[in-house]
Coordinates of C-alpha atoms in Angstrom, one line a residue:
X1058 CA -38.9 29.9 -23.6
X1059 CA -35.4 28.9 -22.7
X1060 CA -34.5 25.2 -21.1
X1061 CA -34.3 26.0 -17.6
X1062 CA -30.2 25.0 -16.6
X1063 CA -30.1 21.7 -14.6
X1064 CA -27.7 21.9 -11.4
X1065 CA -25.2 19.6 -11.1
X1066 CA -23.2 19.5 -7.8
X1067 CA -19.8 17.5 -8.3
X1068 CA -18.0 16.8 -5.2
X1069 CA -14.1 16.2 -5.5
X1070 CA -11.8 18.4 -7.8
X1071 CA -9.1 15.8 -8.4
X1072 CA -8.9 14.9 -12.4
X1073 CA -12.3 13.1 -12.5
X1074 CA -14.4 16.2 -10.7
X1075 CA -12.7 18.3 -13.1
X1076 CA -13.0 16.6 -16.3
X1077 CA -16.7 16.5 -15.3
X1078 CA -17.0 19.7 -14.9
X1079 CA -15.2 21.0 -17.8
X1080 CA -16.9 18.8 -19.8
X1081 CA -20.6 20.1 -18.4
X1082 CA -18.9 23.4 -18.9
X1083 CA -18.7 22.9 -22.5
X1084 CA -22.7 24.0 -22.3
X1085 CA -23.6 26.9 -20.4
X1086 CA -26.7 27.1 -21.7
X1087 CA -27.6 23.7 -20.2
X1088 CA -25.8 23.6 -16.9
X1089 CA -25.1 25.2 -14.2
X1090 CA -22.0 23.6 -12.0
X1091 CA -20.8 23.4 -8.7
X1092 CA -17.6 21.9 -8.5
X1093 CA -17.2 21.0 -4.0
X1094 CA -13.3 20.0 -2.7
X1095 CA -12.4 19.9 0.6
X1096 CA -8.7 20.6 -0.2
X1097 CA -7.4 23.8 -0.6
X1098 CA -6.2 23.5 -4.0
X1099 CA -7.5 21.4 -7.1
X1100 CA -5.8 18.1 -8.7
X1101 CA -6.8 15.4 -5.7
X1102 CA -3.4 13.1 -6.2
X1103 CA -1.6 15.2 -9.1
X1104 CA 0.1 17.4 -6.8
X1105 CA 3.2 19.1 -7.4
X1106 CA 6.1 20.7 -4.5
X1107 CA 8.6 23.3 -4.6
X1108 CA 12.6 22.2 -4.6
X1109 CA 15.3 24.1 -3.9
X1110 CA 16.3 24.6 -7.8
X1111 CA 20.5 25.9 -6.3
X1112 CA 20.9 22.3 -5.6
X1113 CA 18.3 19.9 -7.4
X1114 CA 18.5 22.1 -10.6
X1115 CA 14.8 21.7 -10.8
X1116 CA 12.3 24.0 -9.1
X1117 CA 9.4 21.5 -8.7
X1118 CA 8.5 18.0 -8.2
X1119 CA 5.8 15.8 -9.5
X1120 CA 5.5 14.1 -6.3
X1121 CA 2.2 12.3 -6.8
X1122 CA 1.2 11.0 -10.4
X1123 CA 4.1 11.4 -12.6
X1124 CA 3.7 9.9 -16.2
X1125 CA 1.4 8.3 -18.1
X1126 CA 1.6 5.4 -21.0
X1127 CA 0.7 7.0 -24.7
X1128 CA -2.5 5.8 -24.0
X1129 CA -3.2 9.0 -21.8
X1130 CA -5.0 10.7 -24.7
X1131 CA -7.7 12.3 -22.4
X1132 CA -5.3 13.4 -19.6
X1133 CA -2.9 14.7 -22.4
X1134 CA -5.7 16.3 -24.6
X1135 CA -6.0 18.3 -21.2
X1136 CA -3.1 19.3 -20.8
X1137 CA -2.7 21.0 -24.6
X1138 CA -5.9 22.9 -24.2
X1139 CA -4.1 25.0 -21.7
X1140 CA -0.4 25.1 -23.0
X1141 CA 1.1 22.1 -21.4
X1142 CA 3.2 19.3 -22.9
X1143 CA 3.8 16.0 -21.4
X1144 CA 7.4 14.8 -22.4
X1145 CA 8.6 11.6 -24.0
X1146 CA 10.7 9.3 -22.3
X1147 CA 12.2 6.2 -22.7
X1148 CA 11.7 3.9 -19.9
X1149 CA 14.2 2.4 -18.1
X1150 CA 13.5 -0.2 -14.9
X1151 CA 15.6 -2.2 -12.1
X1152 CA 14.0 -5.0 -10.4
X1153 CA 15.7 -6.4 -7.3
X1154 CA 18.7 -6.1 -5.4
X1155 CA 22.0 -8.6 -5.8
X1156 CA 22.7 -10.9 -8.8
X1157 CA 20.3 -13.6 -7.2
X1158 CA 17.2 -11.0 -7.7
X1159 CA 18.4 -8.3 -10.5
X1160 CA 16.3 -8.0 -14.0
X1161 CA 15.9 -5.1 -16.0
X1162 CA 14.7 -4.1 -19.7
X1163 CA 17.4 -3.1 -20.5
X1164 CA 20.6 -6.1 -20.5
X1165 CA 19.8 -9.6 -19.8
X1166 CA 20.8 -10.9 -16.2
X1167 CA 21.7 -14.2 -14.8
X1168 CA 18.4 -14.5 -13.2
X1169 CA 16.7 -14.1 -16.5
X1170 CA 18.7 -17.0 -17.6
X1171 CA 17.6 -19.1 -14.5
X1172 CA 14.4 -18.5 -14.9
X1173 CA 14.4 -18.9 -19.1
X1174 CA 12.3 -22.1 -19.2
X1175 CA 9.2 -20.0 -16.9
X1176 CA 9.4 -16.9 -18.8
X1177 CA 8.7 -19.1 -22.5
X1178 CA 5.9 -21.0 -20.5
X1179 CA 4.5 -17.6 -19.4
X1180 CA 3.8 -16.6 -22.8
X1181 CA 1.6 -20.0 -23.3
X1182 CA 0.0 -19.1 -19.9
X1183 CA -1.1 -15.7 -21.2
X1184 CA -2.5 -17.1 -24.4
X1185 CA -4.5 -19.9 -22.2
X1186 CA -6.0 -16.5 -19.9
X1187 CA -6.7 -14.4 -23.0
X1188 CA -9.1 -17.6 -24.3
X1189 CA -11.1 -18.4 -20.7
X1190 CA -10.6 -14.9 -19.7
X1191 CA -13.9 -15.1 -17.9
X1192 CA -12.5 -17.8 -15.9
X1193 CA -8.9 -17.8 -15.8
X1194 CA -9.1 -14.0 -15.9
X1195 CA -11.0 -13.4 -12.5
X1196 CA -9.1 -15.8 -10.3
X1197 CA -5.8 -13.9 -8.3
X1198 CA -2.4 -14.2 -10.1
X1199 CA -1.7 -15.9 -7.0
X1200 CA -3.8 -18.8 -7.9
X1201 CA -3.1 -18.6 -11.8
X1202 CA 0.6 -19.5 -10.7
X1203 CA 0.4 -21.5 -8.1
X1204 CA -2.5 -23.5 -10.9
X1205 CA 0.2 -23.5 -14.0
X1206 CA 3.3 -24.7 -11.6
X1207 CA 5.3 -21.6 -11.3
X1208 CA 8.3 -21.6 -8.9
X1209 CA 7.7 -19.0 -5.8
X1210 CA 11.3 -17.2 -7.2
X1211 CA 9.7 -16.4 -10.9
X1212 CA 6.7 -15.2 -9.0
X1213 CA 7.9 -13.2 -6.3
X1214 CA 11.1 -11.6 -8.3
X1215 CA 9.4 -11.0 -11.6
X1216 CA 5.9 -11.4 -12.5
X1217 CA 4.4 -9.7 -9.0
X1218 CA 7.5 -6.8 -9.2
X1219 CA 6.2 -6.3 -12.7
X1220 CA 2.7 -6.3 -12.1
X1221 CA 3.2 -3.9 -8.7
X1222 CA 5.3 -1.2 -10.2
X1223 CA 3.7 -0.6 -13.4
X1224 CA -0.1 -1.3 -12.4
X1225 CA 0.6 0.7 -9.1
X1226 CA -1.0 -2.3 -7.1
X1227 CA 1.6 -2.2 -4.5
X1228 CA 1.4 -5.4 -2.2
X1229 CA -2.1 -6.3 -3.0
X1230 CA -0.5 -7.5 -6.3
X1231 CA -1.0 -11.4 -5.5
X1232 CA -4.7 -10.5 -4.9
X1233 CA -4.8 -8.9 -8.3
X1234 CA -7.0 -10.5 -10.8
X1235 CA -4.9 -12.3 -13.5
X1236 CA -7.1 -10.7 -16.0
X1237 CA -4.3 -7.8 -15.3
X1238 CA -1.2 -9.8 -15.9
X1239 CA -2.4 -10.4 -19.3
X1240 CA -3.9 -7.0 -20.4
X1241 CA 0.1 -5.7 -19.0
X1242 CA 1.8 -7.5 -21.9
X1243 CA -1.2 -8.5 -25.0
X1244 CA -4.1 -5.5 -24.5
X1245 CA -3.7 -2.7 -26.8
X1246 CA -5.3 -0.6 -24.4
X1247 CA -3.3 -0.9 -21.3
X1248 CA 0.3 -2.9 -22.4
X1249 CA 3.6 -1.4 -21.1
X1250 CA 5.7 -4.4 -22.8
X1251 CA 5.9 -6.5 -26.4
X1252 CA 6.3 -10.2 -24.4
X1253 CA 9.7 -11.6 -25.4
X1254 CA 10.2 -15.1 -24.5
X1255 CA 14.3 -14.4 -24.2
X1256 CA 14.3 -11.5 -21.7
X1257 CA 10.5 -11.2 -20.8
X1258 CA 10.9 -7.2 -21.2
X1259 CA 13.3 -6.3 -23.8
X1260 CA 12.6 -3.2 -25.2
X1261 CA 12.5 0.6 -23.4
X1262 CA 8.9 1.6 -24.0
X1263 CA 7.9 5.2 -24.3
X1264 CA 6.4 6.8 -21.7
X1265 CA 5.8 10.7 -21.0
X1266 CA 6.3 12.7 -18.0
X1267 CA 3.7 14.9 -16.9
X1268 CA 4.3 18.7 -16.5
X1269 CA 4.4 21.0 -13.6
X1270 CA 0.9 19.6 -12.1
X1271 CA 0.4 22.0 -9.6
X1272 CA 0.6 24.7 -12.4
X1273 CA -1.4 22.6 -15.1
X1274 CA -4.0 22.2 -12.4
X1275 CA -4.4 25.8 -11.3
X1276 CA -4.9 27.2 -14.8
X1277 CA -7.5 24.3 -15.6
X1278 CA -9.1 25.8 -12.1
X1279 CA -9.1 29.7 -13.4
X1280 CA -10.3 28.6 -16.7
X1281 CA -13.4 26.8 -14.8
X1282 CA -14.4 29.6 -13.2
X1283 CA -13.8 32.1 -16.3
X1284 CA -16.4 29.6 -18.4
X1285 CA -19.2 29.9 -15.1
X1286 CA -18.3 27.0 -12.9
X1287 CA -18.8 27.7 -9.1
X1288 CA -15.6 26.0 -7.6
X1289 CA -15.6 25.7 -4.3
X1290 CA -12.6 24.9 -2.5
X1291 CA -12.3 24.6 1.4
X1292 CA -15.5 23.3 1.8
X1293 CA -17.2 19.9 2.8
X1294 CA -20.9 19.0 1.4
X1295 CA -23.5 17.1 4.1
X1296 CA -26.3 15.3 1.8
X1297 CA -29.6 15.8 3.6
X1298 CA -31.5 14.3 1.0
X1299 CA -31.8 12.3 -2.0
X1300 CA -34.8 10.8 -3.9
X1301 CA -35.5 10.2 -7.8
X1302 CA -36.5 14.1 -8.4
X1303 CA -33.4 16.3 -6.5
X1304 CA -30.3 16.6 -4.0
X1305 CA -30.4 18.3 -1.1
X1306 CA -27.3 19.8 0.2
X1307 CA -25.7 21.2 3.3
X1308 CA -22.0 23.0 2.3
X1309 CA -19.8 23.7 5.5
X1310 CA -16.4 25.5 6.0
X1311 CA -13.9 22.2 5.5
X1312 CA -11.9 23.9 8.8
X1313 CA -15.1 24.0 10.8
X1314 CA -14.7 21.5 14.2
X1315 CA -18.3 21.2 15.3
X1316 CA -16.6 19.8 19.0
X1317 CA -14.4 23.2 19.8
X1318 CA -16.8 26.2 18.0
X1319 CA -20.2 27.1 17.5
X1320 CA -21.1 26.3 14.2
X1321 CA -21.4 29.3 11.4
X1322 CA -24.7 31.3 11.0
X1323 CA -25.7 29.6 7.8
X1324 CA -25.7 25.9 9.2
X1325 CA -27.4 27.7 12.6
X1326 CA -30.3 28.6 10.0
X1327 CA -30.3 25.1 7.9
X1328 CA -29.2 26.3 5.2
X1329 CA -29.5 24.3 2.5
X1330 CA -28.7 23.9 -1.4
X1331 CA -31.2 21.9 -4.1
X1332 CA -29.6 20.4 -7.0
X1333 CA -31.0 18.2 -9.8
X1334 CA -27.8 15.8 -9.8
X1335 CA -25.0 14.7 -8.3
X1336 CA -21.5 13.6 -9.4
X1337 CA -19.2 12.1 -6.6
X1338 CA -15.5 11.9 -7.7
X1339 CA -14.4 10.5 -4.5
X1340 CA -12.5 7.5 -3.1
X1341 CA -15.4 4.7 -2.8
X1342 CA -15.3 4.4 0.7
X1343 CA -15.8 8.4 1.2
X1344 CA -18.2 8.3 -1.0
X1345 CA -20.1 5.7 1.0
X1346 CA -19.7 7.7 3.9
X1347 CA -20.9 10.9 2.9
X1348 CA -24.0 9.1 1.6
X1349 CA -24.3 7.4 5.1
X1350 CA -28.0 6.7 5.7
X1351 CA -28.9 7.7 2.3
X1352 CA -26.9 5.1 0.5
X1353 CA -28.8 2.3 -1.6
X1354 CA -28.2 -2.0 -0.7
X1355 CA -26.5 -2.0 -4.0
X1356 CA -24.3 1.0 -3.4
X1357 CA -23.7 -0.1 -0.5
X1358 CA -22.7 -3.2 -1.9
X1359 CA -20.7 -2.1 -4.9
X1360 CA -18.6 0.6 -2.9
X1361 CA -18.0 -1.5 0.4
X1362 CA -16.0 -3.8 -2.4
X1363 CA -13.4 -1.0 -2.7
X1364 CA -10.4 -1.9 -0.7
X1365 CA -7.9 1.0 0.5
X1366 CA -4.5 1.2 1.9
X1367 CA -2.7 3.9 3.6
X1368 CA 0.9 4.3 1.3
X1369 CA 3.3 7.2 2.3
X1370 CA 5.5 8.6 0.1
X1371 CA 8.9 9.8 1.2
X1372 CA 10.7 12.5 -1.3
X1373 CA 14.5 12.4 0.1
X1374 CA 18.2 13.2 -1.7
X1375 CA 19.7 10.2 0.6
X1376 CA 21.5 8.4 -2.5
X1377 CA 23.2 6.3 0.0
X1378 CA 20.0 4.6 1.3
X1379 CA 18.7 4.3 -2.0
X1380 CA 21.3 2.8 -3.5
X1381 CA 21.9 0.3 -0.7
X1382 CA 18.4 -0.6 -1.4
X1383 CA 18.2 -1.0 -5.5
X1384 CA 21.0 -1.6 -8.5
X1385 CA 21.1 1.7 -9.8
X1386 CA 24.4 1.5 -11.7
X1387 CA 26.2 -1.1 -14.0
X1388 CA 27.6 -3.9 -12.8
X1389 CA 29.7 -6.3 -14.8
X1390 CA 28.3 -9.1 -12.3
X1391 CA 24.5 -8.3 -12.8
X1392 CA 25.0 -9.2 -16.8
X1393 CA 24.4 -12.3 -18.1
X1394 CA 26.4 -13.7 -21.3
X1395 CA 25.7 -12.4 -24.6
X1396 CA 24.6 -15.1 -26.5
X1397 CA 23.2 -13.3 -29.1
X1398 CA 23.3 -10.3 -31.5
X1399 CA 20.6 -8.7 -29.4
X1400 CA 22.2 -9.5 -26.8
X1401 CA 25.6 -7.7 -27.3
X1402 CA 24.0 -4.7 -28.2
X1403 CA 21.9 -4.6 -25.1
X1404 CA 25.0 -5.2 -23.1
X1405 CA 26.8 -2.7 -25.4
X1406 CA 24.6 0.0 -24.3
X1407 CA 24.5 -0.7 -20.9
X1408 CA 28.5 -0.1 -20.4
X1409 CA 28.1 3.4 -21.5
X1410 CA 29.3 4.9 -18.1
X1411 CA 28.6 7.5 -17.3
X1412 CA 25.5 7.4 -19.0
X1413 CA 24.7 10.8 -21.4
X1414 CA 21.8 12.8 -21.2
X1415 CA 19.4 12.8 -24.1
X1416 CA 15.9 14.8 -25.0
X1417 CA 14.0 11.5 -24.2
X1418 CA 16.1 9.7 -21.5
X1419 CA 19.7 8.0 -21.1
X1420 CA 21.9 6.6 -23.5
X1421 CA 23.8 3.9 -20.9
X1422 CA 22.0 2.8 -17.9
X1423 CA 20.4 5.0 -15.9
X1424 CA 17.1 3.1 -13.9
X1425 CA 14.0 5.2 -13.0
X1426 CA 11.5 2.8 -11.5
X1427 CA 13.2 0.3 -8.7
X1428 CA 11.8 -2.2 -7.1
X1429 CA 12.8 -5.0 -3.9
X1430 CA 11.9 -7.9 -2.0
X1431 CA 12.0 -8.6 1.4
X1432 CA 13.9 -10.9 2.7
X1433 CA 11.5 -11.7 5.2
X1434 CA 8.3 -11.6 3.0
X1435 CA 9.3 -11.6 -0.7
X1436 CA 5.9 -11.6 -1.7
X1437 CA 6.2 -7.8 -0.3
X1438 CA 8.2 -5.2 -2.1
X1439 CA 9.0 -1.6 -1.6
X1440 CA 9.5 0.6 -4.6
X1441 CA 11.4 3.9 -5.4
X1442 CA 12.1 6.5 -8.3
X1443 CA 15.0 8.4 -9.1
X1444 CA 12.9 11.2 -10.2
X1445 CA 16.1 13.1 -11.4
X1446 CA 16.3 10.0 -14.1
X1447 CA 12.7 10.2 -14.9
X1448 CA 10.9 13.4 -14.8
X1449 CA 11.8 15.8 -18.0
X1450 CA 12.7 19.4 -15.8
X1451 CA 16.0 17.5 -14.5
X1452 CA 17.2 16.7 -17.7
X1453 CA 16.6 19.6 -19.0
X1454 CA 18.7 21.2 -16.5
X1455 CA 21.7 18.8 -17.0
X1456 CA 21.8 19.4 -21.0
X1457 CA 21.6 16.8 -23.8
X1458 CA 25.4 15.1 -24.3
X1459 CA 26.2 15.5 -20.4
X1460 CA 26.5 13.5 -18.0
X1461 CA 23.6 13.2 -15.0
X1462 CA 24.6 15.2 -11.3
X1463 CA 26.1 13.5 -9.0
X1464 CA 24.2 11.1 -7.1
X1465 CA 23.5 13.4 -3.9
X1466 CA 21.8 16.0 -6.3
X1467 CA 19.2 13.4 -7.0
X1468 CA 15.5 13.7 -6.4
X1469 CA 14.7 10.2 -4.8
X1470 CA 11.3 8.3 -3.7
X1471 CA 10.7 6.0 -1.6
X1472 CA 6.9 4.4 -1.5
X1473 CA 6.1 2.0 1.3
X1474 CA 3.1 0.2 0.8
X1475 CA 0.4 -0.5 3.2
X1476 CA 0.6 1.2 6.7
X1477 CA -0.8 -2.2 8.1
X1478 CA 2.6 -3.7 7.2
X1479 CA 5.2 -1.0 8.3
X1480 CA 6.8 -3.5 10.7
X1481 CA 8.5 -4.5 6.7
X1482 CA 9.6 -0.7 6.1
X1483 CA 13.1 0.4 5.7
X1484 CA 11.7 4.4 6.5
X1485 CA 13.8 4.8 9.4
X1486 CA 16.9 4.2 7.4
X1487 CA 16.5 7.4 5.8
X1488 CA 18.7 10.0 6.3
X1489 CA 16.3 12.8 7.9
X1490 CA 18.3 16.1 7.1
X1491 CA 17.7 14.6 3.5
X1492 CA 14.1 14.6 3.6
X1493 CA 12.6 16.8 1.0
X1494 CA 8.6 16.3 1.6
X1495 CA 6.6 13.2 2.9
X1496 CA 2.9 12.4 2.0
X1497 CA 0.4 9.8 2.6
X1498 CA -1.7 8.5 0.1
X1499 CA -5.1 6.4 0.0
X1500 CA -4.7 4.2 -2.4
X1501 CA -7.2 1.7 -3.2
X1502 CA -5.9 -2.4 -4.1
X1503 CA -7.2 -4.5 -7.3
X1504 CA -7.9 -7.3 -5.6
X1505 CA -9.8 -9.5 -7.8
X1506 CA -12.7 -8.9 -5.8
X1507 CA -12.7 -5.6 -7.7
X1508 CA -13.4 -7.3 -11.2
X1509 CA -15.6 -9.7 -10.0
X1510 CA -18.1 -7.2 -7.9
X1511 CA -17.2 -3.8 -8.5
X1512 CA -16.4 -3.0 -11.7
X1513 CA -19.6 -4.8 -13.1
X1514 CA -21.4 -3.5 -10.8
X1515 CA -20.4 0.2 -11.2
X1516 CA -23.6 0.0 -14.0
X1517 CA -26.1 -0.5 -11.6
X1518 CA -25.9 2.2 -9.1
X1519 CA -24.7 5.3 -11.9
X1520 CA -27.5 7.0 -12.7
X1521 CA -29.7 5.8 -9.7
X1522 CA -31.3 8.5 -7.2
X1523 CA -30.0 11.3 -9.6
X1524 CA -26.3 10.2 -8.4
X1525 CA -23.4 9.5 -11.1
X1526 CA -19.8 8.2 -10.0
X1527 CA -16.0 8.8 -11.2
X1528 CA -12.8 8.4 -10.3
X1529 CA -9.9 5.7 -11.0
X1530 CA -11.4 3.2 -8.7
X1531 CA -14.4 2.3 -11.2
X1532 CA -11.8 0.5 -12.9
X1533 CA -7.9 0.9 -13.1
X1534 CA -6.1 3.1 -10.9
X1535 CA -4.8 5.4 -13.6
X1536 CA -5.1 9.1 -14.1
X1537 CA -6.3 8.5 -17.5
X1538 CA -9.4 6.2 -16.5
X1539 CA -10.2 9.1 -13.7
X1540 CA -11.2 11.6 -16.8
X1541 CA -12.3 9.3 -18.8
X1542 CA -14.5 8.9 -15.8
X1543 CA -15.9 12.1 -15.5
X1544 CA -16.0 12.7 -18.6
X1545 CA -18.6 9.6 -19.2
X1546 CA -20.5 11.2 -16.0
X1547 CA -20.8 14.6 -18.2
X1548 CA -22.0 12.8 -21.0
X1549 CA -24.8 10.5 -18.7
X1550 CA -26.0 13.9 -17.6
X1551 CA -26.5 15.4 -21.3
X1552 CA -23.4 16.4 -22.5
X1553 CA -21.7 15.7 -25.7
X1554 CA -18.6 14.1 -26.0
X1555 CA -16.1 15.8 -28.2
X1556 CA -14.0 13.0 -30.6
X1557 CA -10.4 14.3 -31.0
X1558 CA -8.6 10.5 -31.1
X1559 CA -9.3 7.9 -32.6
X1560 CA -7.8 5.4 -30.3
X1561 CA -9.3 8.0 -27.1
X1562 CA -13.0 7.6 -28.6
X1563 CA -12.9 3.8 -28.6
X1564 CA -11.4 3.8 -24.8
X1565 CA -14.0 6.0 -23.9
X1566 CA -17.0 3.9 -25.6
X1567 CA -15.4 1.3 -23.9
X1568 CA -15.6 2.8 -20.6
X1569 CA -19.1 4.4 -21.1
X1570 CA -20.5 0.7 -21.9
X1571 CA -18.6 -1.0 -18.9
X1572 CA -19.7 1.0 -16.1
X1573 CA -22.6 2.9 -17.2
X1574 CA -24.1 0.3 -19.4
X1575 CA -24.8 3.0 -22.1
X1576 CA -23.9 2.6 -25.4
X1577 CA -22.0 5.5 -26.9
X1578 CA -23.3 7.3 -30.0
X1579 CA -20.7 8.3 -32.3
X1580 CA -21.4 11.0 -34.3
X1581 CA -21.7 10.7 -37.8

């Protein structure tokens, strides 16, 4: 007699619901799978928007998540299954704004020369969290250097800058567990950056740029429903019940407004939908809401630890306001001397102007990632993108050897962090005939709070009243941990995890043993 199919109801279709689900999908024999978004489309954050292609010479945007670290194995394992190729890139940054503030990884500055003596004792500091990392490695970068005597200009115009832009902790960064600052620049795993005690970040890593999301995400979707998923867009679940033997659940239209209409038929007759487990790839806090009544002390506990903040995006081609904002060209001023071979090759490089065009980024000095202080809170920063730097379709356009489009043909972003704190925001500044799309996100903070009662405690509530969790937020807000995520849900519920990487396997054993507690078995 055949194994009757458990039902498994995953709510959320950003990259965690999905990995999930293709992962479960992997056994039709075993499972049958609802996959619930209220959204209209699939891909949660990794969205993607049209651009007029006449002047931008690109016909989309990645407007959301837009590259990954080589250490996206899962995300980019994705992606080839279905024809798409993330794009190598070298990366190139600007931090600050004036000579007083300016770094970057690619020339030394006259800052990084004031600073010299902090950036060689930050490399013992690192050492010192990497040996009482369950101390040291838990307490706020704040604290750490404040603790270790760091002056407030290192702190504010490098290490928090640092931390923000590539960690995507925004202004939560001095709440960040210092745990983070270390893992940046020593862990295998997660490090951007080789720590250099001269320039702090001297080489251009490698990086990739994602492809057309939108697209990626909508042939993932067709292929999900070709292999028997039931994806269900448009539609908002109501849990009714919960206990150690099924789910109960109540779908409704996502447009329905029980306050202005009648409700459907179906929820007029209580109908209902019985499923033997439950995977919720929300944000923690809608996940504690939709569990409401129903929700354990402990999950209670572990999600209420998950802090959010409103972000808005703003997608412009105002080159004016963005360059009054951030360096985004050589400046004989912003370099410091070169006082060594290294030195005068960085420098070398950097006068190439205009910079040329090649397969994998600039040769000359072209920034992508910006940040900048403010004057009045320069523990706050606001960051931006010159996405027609960065993201691989632009180049492509402009032609290896050549030099970029002029500045007002530029796809720029500007992210201003924390709704709470918009009195700080330059938004208004913005030209807004030049505004191309604008989006809020919510985005959740690694505060250290996070690593000190949420991620440990992710293990004690997966798997509990026949309810699994993924997303970004069990751990690091990256699009890689969110399928790693779901992919360790698929494998709690039975199904088996397919090694292709090396270096992927042992993240993902990693990740399986952190918040699930399970050991993983590797095949022999």
């Amino acid at each position: 007699m055949p194994e009757k199919k458990k039902r498994v109801a995953i709510i959320g279709a950003g990259a965690a619901g999905m990995s999930c689900a293709s992962t479960l999908a992997n056994h039709p024999d075993r499972f049958e799978v609802s996959l619930f978004d209220i959204a209209s489309y699939t891909g949660g954050q990794a969205t993607s928007i049209s651009l007029d292609e006449s002047r931008y010479s690109a016909d989309w945007l990645n407007d959301g998540v837009q590259g990954g670290s080589p250490i996206f194995r899962h995300t980019f394992h994705f992606f080839r299954q279905y024809g798409y190729e993330p794009h190598p890139v070298q990366l190139q940054v600007a931090f600050g704004k004036g000579v007083d503030s300016f770094f970057t990884n690619m020339f030394p500055s006259p800052l990084v020369d004031e600073l010299a003596p902090e950036i060689k004792k930050l490399g013992r500091v690192l050492k010192w969290i990497k040996r009482l990392l369950p101390i040291l490695g838990l307490m706020p970068v704040k604290t750490i250097l404040r603790l270790f005597r760091f002056s407030d200009a290192f702190a504010n115009k490098m290490v928090l800058p640092i931390m923000a832009l590539f960690l995507g902790t925004g202004n939560q960064t001095p709440n960040v567990s210092a745990a983070l600052l270390e893992r940046l620049f020593d862990d295998p795993n997660m490090k951007l950056w080789d720590y250099d005690p001269d320039t702090l970040l001297p080489n251009q890593p490698t990086m990739y740029t994602f492809p057309n999301l939108g697209a990626f995400y909508r042939t993932w979707a067709a292929d999900l429903r070709a292999r028997g998923v039931h994806l269900r867009l448009n539609t908002r679940v109501e849990i009714l019940h919960r206990d150690a033997r099924a789910v109960r659940l109540r779908p409704h239209p996502a447009h329905h407004d029980p306050a202005s209409e009648p409700p459907p038929q179906e929820v007029r007759d209580n109908f209902t939908e019985r499923y033997d487990e439950l995977v919720l790839c929300l944000p923690a806090d809608e996940a504690k809401a939709l569990l409401g009544a129903h929700a354990s002390w402990r999950e209670k506990y572990v999600l209420s630890g998950v802090a959010f903040f409103n972000d808005v995006t703003i997608t412009h081609s105002d080159a004016e306001y963005f360059n009054s904002l951030f360096e985004t060209r050589y400046k004989p001023e912003l370099c410091a001397k070169a006082s060594s071979a290294a030195r005068e090759d960085q420098i070398a490089t950097a006068r190439t102007q205009p910079p040329t065009c090649r397969a994998d980024g600039w040769e000359g000095f072209a920034p992508m990632y910006f940040t900048h202080s403010f004057a009045r809170d320069p523990a706050k920063i606001e960051m931006g993108f010159d996405c027609s730097n960065y993201q691989h379709q632009f180049r492509a356009a402009v032609g290896e050897g050549n030099p970029p489009q002029p500045p007002e043909r530029h796809v720029y972003q500007t992210i201003f962090l924390n709704e709470e704190e918009k009195n700080l925001w330059t938004w208004e500044s913005i030209d807004p005939d030049k505004i191309i799309h604008k989006k809020w996100w919510h985005q959740f903070g690694h505060r250290w709070q996070h690593y000190l009662r949420v991620v440990p405690g992710m293990m004690f509530i997966n798997g509990k009243n026949r309810t699994l969790y993924a997303g970004a937020w069990t751990m690091v807000n990256m699009h890689e941990i969110a399928c790693i995520s779901g992919i360790a849900a698929a494998y709690r519920l039975g199904a088996t995890y397919e090694p292709f990487d090396d270096f992927a396997e042992d993240l993902f054993s990693k990740y399986l043993m952190v918040s699930h507690g399970v050991r993983y078995k590797r095949s022999q």
